[in-house]
Amino acid sequence: MPQSTSPGGAPSAPGADGPIPGFYAVVPAGGAGTRLWPLSRAGAPKFLHDLTGSGRSLLQATVDRLEPLAGPGHVVLVTGRAHVAAAREQLPGLPDDAVVAEPSPRDSMAAIGLAAAILQERHGDVVLGSFAADQVIAGRDAFEQAVREGVEAARAGYVVTVGIAASRPSTAFGYVRSGASLGVEGAPTALHAVGFTEKPDAATARAYLATGDYRWNAGMFLVRTSVLLGHLQRLRPALHDGLVRIAAAWDTPERDAVLEDTWPGLEKIAIDHAVAEPVAAEGGVAVVPGTFGWDDVGDFNSLAALLPSLDGTGTKILGDEANVVRVESAGSVLVPAAGRPIAVLGLDDVVVVDTPDAILVTTRARAQQVKDVVQELHERGLDDLL
């Protein structure tokens, strides 16, 4: 059940403008985006790329969305040490103490949990919202409305997730099932979250949509820091204790020593499995419906939906159109990232990604399987390409 003691900060009425009092936005920026290889790699993951042609990387666009809601100095980036320099270059206005550098990947629970513990150490009980750096959102007003309602439900003691209205029976996303209204003041659309499901097969996904009760699980969570850490202490005490130990040393000269001693031993687990799923079974999770457009840009086929069509043929180009030659070809995704011409003759619905040291050729139908190519390269010892 939710914990009801409210943190400081006046509630923000839905539809209100300006930063939300007592709210901090956390941006986990990790993962190599293996289905977008060779464009996305371990050294330059997808969140550092402009995948929409907007002139802003996914990371920059994420922070652009969150800063008006959280306010100056209230956006915290959690990323790997290898990406700190690139992230700082893209976000020059981010304060030094707003970057949490992980020594190694330990999955989302450690990343979000460490941010929560640091915020709790610095500011006491505040509302945290976690929004991945590699997602694309369309419809800013609807997004802001969902976040504001989510904050109010979080103030009431719930772990809150934003459930995206499913536009199709996707097998690429997990789902959250919604139940009855919560009746939380300031969050009129907030519902009980009955439970979470992993990526379904096609028939199950169609059945989910037919009920009207299932929404895509976008991995967006809003929760008070004390509530999240309380659940973690109860459900994963060793992980909780390690994160709190690191947070206590974070703003001291002992940070590096404590981090190196503690971080490698932390359990590697997603926040969904560590907290969201067990707490939902206890009735402590809320879902706020999100009516905005959303995509996690999981592969080149989904990337196609974000780019304009060329000449009405359904061909999508990420990069300089002058470097693309098509003859009797339609419906393809072409990425001339090496700066040299790509020519496609007599082929439809293909994916061609040209980078200086690697080329990918596949079909849009098999775009999800690009991760298998990455695995094969790894097994051959070609990690320098990954």
Coordinates of C-alpha atoms in Angstrom, one line a residue:
M1 CA 0.0 0.0 0.0
P2 CA 1.2 3.6 -0.5
Q3 CA 3.0 5.5 2.2
S4 CA 1.0 8.6 2.9
T5 CA 3.2 11.1 4.7
S6 CA 3.7 14.0 2.2
P7 CA 7.1 15.5 1.5
G8 CA 7.6 19.3 1.5
G9 CA 6.6 21.5 -1.4
A10 CA 3.2 22.8 -2.3
P11 CA 1.2 20.6 -4.6
S12 CA 1.1 21.6 -8.3
A13 CA -2.4 21.7 -9.7
P14 CA -2.8 19.8 -13.0
G15 CA -2.3 22.3 -15.9
A16 CA -0.2 24.7 -13.8
D17 CA 2.7 26.3 -15.4
G18 CA 6.3 26.6 -14.2
P19 CA 8.5 24.2 -12.3
I20 CA 6.9 21.7 -9.9
P21 CA 7.9 22.4 -6.3
G22 CA 9.9 19.6 -4.7
F23 CA 10.4 17.7 -7.9
Y24 CA 13.7 16.4 -9.4
A25 CA 14.0 14.8 -12.8
V26 CA 16.5 12.0 -13.1
V27 CA 17.7 11.0 -16.6
P28 CA 19.3 7.5 -16.8
A29 CA 21.5 7.5 -19.9
G30 CA 22.9 4.0 -20.5
G31 CA 22.8 1.1 -22.8
A32 CA 24.5 0.6 -26.1
G33 CA 21.4 0.5 -28.3
T34 CA 22.6 -2.7 -30.0
R35 CA 19.6 -2.9 -32.4
L36 CA 20.8 0.5 -33.9
W37 CA 24.3 -0.8 -34.7
P38 CA 26.5 0.4 -36.3
L39 CA 25.2 3.9 -35.7
S40 CA 24.8 3.4 -32.0
R41 CA 27.8 1.8 -30.2
A42 CA 29.2 1.4 -26.7
G43 CA 31.4 4.5 -27.1
A44 CA 28.6 6.5 -28.8
P45 CA 25.2 5.1 -27.7
K46 CA 22.0 6.2 -29.2
F47 CA 21.1 8.8 -26.7
L48 CA 24.1 10.9 -27.9
H49 CA 22.7 10.9 -31.5
D50 CA 20.2 13.1 -33.3
L51 CA 17.8 10.4 -34.6
T52 CA 14.9 12.7 -35.5
G53 CA 16.6 15.3 -37.7
S54 CA 15.7 18.0 -35.1
G55 CA 19.3 19.1 -34.5
R56 CA 19.2 17.9 -30.9
S57 CA 20.4 14.5 -29.6
L58 CA 17.9 12.3 -27.8
L59 CA 19.7 13.3 -24.5
Q60 CA 19.4 17.0 -25.3
A61 CA 15.7 16.7 -26.2
T62 CA 15.0 14.8 -23.0
V63 CA 16.6 17.5 -20.8
D64 CA 14.8 20.2 -22.9
R65 CA 11.5 18.5 -22.0
L66 CA 12.3 18.2 -18.3
E67 CA 13.9 21.5 -17.4
P68 CA 10.7 23.5 -17.5
L69 CA 9.0 20.9 -15.2
A70 CA 11.8 20.5 -12.7
G71 CA 13.4 23.9 -12.8
P72 CA 17.0 25.0 -12.8
G73 CA 19.4 22.7 -11.1
H74 CA 16.7 20.0 -10.6
V75 CA 17.7 17.7 -13.5
V76 CA 20.1 14.9 -12.6
L77 CA 21.9 12.8 -15.2
V78 CA 23.0 9.3 -14.4
T79 CA 25.4 7.8 -17.0
G80 CA 28.6 5.8 -17.4
R81 CA 32.0 7.3 -16.8
A82 CA 32.8 6.8 -20.5
H83 CA 30.0 9.1 -21.5
V84 CA 30.4 11.9 -19.0
A85 CA 32.6 14.1 -21.3
A86 CA 30.2 13.7 -24.3
A87 CA 27.2 14.4 -22.2
R88 CA 28.7 17.5 -20.6
E89 CA 29.6 18.7 -24.1
Q90 CA 26.0 18.4 -25.2
L91 CA 24.6 19.8 -21.9
P92 CA 27.0 22.6 -21.0
G93 CA 24.5 24.2 -18.6
L94 CA 24.2 21.1 -16.4
P95 CA 25.9 21.8 -13.0
D96 CA 28.8 19.6 -12.0
D97 CA 26.9 18.1 -9.0
A98 CA 24.0 17.1 -11.3
V99 CA 26.0 14.4 -13.0
V100 CA 26.2 11.0 -11.4
A101 CA 28.9 8.8 -13.1
E102 CA 28.5 5.1 -12.7
P103 CA 31.8 3.1 -12.7
S104 CA 30.0 0.2 -14.6
P105 CA 26.5 -0.7 -15.7
R106 CA 24.4 -2.2 -12.9
D107 CA 21.0 -1.8 -14.5
S108 CA 18.2 0.7 -13.8
M109 CA 17.6 -0.1 -10.1
A110 CA 21.1 0.8 -9.1
A111 CA 21.1 3.9 -11.3
I112 CA 17.8 5.3 -10.2
G113 CA 18.3 4.1 -6.6
L114 CA 21.6 5.9 -6.3
A115 CA 20.1 9.1 -7.6
A116 CA 17.3 8.8 -5.1
A117 CA 19.7 8.2 -2.2
I118 CA 21.9 11.2 -3.2
L119 CA 18.8 13.4 -3.5
Q120 CA 17.5 12.2 -0.1
E121 CA 20.9 12.9 1.4
R122 CA 21.0 16.4 -0.1
H123 CA 17.4 17.6 0.1
G124 CA 15.4 15.2 2.2
D125 CA 12.2 13.7 1.0
V126 CA 11.5 14.9 -2.5
V127 CA 9.6 13.6 -5.6
L128 CA 11.8 12.0 -8.2
G129 CA 10.8 11.3 -11.7
S130 CA 12.9 9.0 -13.9
F131 CA 12.9 9.4 -17.7
A132 CA 15.3 7.5 -19.9
A133 CA 17.5 9.6 -22.2
D134 CA 16.8 7.6 -25.3
Q135 CA 13.1 8.1 -25.8
V136 CA 11.2 10.3 -28.3
I137 CA 8.1 12.2 -27.1
A138 CA 5.6 14.0 -29.3
G139 CA 3.0 16.2 -27.6
R140 CA 4.7 18.2 -24.9
D141 CA 1.5 19.6 -23.3
A142 CA 0.2 16.1 -22.8
F143 CA 3.5 14.9 -21.5
E144 CA 3.7 17.7 -19.0
Q145 CA 0.1 17.0 -17.8
A146 CA 1.0 13.4 -17.2
V147 CA 4.1 14.3 -15.2
R148 CA 2.2 16.8 -13.1
E149 CA -0.5 14.3 -12.3
G150 CA 2.2 11.7 -11.6
V151 CA 3.9 13.9 -9.1
E152 CA 0.7 14.4 -7.2
A153 CA 0.1 10.6 -7.1
A154 CA 3.7 10.2 -5.9
R155 CA 3.1 12.7 -3.2
A156 CA 0.3 10.5 -2.0
G157 CA 2.8 7.6 -1.5
Y158 CA 2.4 5.6 -4.7
V159 CA 5.1 4.4 -7.0
V160 CA 3.8 5.9 -10.2
T161 CA 4.4 4.8 -13.8
V162 CA 3.2 6.5 -17.0
G163 CA 1.3 4.1 -19.2
I164 CA 1.4 5.0 -22.9
A165 CA -1.8 4.6 -24.9
A166 CA -0.9 1.8 -27.3
S167 CA -1.4 2.7 -30.9
R168 CA -0.7 -0.8 -32.1
P169 CA -0.3 -4.4 -30.7
S170 CA 3.4 -4.1 -30.4
T171 CA 5.5 -7.1 -29.3
A172 CA 8.5 -4.8 -28.7
F173 CA 7.3 -3.2 -25.5
G174 CA 6.2 -4.4 -22.1
Y175 CA 2.7 -3.5 -20.8
V176 CA 1.1 -2.3 -17.6
R177 CA -2.5 -3.2 -16.7
S178 CA -4.6 -0.5 -15.2
G179 CA -7.5 -0.9 -12.8
A180 CA -9.8 1.4 -10.8
S181 CA -9.4 5.1 -10.3
L182 CA -7.3 6.1 -7.3
G183 CA -9.2 9.3 -6.5
V184 CA -6.0 11.2 -5.7
E185 CA -6.5 15.0 -5.5
G186 CA -4.6 16.7 -8.3
A187 CA -4.3 13.4 -10.3
P188 CA -7.8 12.8 -11.7
T189 CA -6.7 10.2 -14.3
A190 CA -4.4 8.2 -12.0
L191 CA -5.4 4.5 -11.8
H192 CA -4.3 1.5 -9.8
A193 CA -1.7 -0.5 -11.6
V194 CA -2.8 -4.1 -11.5
G195 CA 0.5 -5.5 -12.8
F196 CA 3.2 -5.5 -15.4
T197 CA 3.8 -8.0 -18.2
E198 CA 6.9 -8.6 -20.3
K199 CA 7.0 -8.2 -24.1
P200 CA 4.1 -10.4 -25.4
D201 CA 3.7 -12.4 -28.6
A202 CA 1.5 -10.9 -31.3
A203 CA -1.7 -12.7 -30.3
T204 CA -1.4 -11.7 -26.7
A205 CA -0.6 -8.1 -27.7
R206 CA -3.8 -7.9 -29.8
A207 CA -5.8 -9.3 -26.8
Y208 CA -4.3 -6.7 -24.5
L209 CA -5.4 -3.9 -26.8
A210 CA -8.9 -5.3 -27.1
T211 CA -9.5 -5.0 -23.3
G212 CA -8.6 -1.3 -23.2
D213 CA -6.9 -2.0 -19.8
Y214 CA -3.3 -2.4 -21.0
R215 CA -0.8 0.4 -21.8
W216 CA 2.8 0.4 -22.9
N217 CA 5.2 0.4 -20.1
A218 CA 7.6 3.3 -21.0
G219 CA 9.8 2.8 -17.9
M220 CA 8.9 6.3 -16.6
F221 CA 8.6 6.2 -12.8
L222 CA 7.7 9.0 -10.3
V223 CA 8.1 8.4 -6.6
R224 CA 9.1 10.1 -3.4
T225 CA 12.7 9.3 -2.5
S226 CA 11.7 8.0 0.9
V227 CA 9.1 5.7 -0.5
L228 CA 11.5 4.2 -3.1
L229 CA 14.3 3.7 -0.6
G230 CA 11.8 2.3 1.9
H231 CA 10.6 -0.3 -0.7
L232 CA 14.1 -1.1 -1.6
Q233 CA 15.2 -1.6 2.0
R234 CA 12.3 -4.0 2.5
L235 CA 12.7 -5.9 -0.8
R236 CA 16.4 -5.7 -1.6
P237 CA 18.1 -4.8 1.6
A238 CA 21.7 -5.4 0.5
L239 CA 21.2 -3.2 -2.6
H240 CA 19.6 -0.5 -0.5
D241 CA 22.4 -0.5 2.0
G242 CA 25.1 -0.3 -0.6
L243 CA 23.4 2.6 -2.4
V244 CA 22.8 4.5 0.9
R245 CA 26.5 4.0 1.8
I246 CA 27.6 5.4 -1.5
A247 CA 25.2 8.4 -1.3
A248 CA 26.4 9.2 2.2
A249 CA 30.0 9.6 0.8
W250 CA 29.0 11.2 -2.5
D251 CA 29.7 14.8 -1.6
T252 CA 32.8 14.0 0.5
P253 CA 36.4 13.2 -0.3
E254 CA 35.6 9.5 0.4
R255 CA 33.3 9.2 -2.7
D256 CA 35.7 7.4 -5.0
A257 CA 37.0 4.9 -2.4
V258 CA 33.4 4.0 -1.2
L259 CA 32.2 3.8 -4.8
E260 CA 35.0 1.5 -5.9
D261 CA 34.5 -0.7 -2.8
T262 CA 30.7 -0.9 -3.0
W263 CA 29.5 -0.5 -6.5
P264 CA 30.9 -3.7 -8.1
G265 CA 29.0 -5.8 -5.5
L266 CA 25.6 -4.3 -6.1
E267 CA 22.9 -6.5 -7.5
K268 CA 22.3 -5.9 -11.2
I269 CA 18.5 -5.7 -11.6
A270 CA 15.9 -3.5 -13.3
I271 CA 13.7 -1.3 -11.2
D272 CA 10.7 -3.1 -12.7
H273 CA 11.7 -6.4 -11.2
A274 CA 13.2 -5.0 -8.0
V275 CA 10.3 -2.6 -7.0
A276 CA 7.6 -2.0 -9.5
E277 CA 6.3 -5.5 -9.9
P278 CA 6.3 -6.6 -6.3
V279 CA 4.9 -3.3 -5.1
A280 CA 2.1 -3.5 -7.7
A281 CA 1.1 -6.9 -6.3
E282 CA 0.7 -5.1 -3.0
G283 CA -1.5 -2.3 -4.4
G284 CA 1.2 0.4 -4.1
V285 CA 1.7 1.3 -7.8
A286 CA -0.3 3.8 -9.8
V287 CA -0.5 4.4 -13.5
V288 CA -1.1 7.7 -15.1
P289 CA -2.3 7.4 -18.7
G290 CA 0.0 9.1 -21.2
T291 CA -1.8 10.4 -24.3
F292 CA 1.4 11.7 -26.0
G293 CA 3.3 10.1 -28.7
W294 CA 6.2 7.9 -27.5
D295 CA 8.8 5.6 -28.9
D296 CA 12.0 4.2 -27.5
V297 CA 13.6 4.0 -31.0
G298 CA 14.4 0.4 -30.4
D299 CA 15.5 -0.4 -34.0
F300 CA 15.8 1.0 -37.5
N301 CA 12.2 0.1 -38.3
S302 CA 10.9 2.2 -35.4
L303 CA 13.3 4.9 -36.4
A304 CA 11.6 5.1 -39.8
A305 CA 8.4 6.3 -38.1
L306 CA 10.2 9.4 -36.7
L307 CA 11.6 10.6 -40.1
P308 CA 9.7 12.3 -43.0
S309 CA 9.1 10.3 -46.2
L310 CA 11.1 11.1 -49.3
D311 CA 9.2 11.9 -52.4
G312 CA 6.1 10.0 -51.2
T313 CA 7.9 6.7 -51.6
G314 CA 8.1 5.8 -47.9
T315 CA 11.9 6.0 -48.0
K316 CA 13.4 7.5 -44.9
I317 CA 16.9 9.1 -44.7
L318 CA 18.8 10.0 -41.6
G319 CA 21.6 12.3 -42.9
D320 CA 22.4 14.1 -46.1
E321 CA 19.9 13.3 -48.8
A322 CA 22.5 14.3 -51.4
N323 CA 24.4 11.2 -50.5
V324 CA 21.5 8.8 -51.4
V325 CA 20.8 7.5 -54.9
R326 CA 17.6 5.4 -55.3
V327 CA 16.4 3.7 -58.5
E328 CA 13.2 1.7 -58.4
S329 CA 13.4 1.5 -54.6
A330 CA 10.8 2.4 -51.9
G331 CA 10.1 2.1 -48.2
S332 CA 13.7 1.9 -47.1
V333 CA 15.7 3.3 -44.2
L334 CA 19.0 4.8 -45.4
V335 CA 21.7 6.3 -43.1
P336 CA 24.7 7.7 -45.0
A337 CA 26.7 8.4 -41.8
A338 CA 30.1 8.0 -43.5
G339 CA 29.6 11.0 -45.8
R340 CA 29.8 9.0 -49.0
P341 CA 27.0 8.0 -51.5
I342 CA 24.7 5.1 -50.9
A343 CA 23.0 3.6 -54.0
V344 CA 20.0 1.3 -53.8
L345 CA 18.7 -0.3 -57.0
G346 CA 15.5 -2.4 -57.3
L347 CA 15.1 -3.1 -53.5
D348 CA 12.2 -2.1 -51.3
D349 CA 12.0 -2.0 -47.5
V350 CA 15.7 -2.4 -46.8
V351 CA 17.9 -0.8 -44.2
V352 CA 21.4 0.4 -45.2
V353 CA 23.5 2.1 -42.5
D354 CA 26.9 3.2 -43.8
T355 CA 29.5 4.3 -41.2
P356 CA 33.3 4.9 -41.7
D357 CA 34.2 1.4 -40.4
A358 CA 31.1 -0.8 -40.7
I359 CA 28.1 -1.2 -43.0
L360 CA 24.8 -2.8 -42.1
V361 CA 22.4 -4.2 -44.8
T362 CA 19.2 -5.8 -43.7
T363 CA 15.4 -5.5 -44.2
R364 CA 13.0 -3.5 -42.1
A365 CA 11.2 -6.7 -41.2
R366 CA 14.3 -8.1 -39.5
A367 CA 15.5 -4.9 -37.8
Q368 CA 14.9 -6.3 -34.4
Q369 CA 17.5 -9.0 -35.1
V370 CA 20.4 -6.5 -35.6
K371 CA 21.4 -7.4 -32.0
D372 CA 22.3 -10.9 -33.3
V373 CA 24.9 -9.3 -35.6
V374 CA 26.3 -7.5 -32.6
Q375 CA 26.5 -10.8 -30.7
E376 CA 28.2 -12.5 -33.7
L377 CA 30.8 -9.7 -33.9
H378 CA 31.5 -10.0 -30.1
E379 CA 32.0 -13.8 -30.5
R380 CA 34.5 -13.2 -33.2
G381 CA 36.5 -10.9 -31.0
L382 CA 35.6 -7.7 -33.0
D383 CA 34.6 -5.7 -30.0
D384 CA 36.4 -2.6 -31.4
L385 CA 33.5 -2.4 -33.8
L386 CA 30.9 -2.4 -31.0

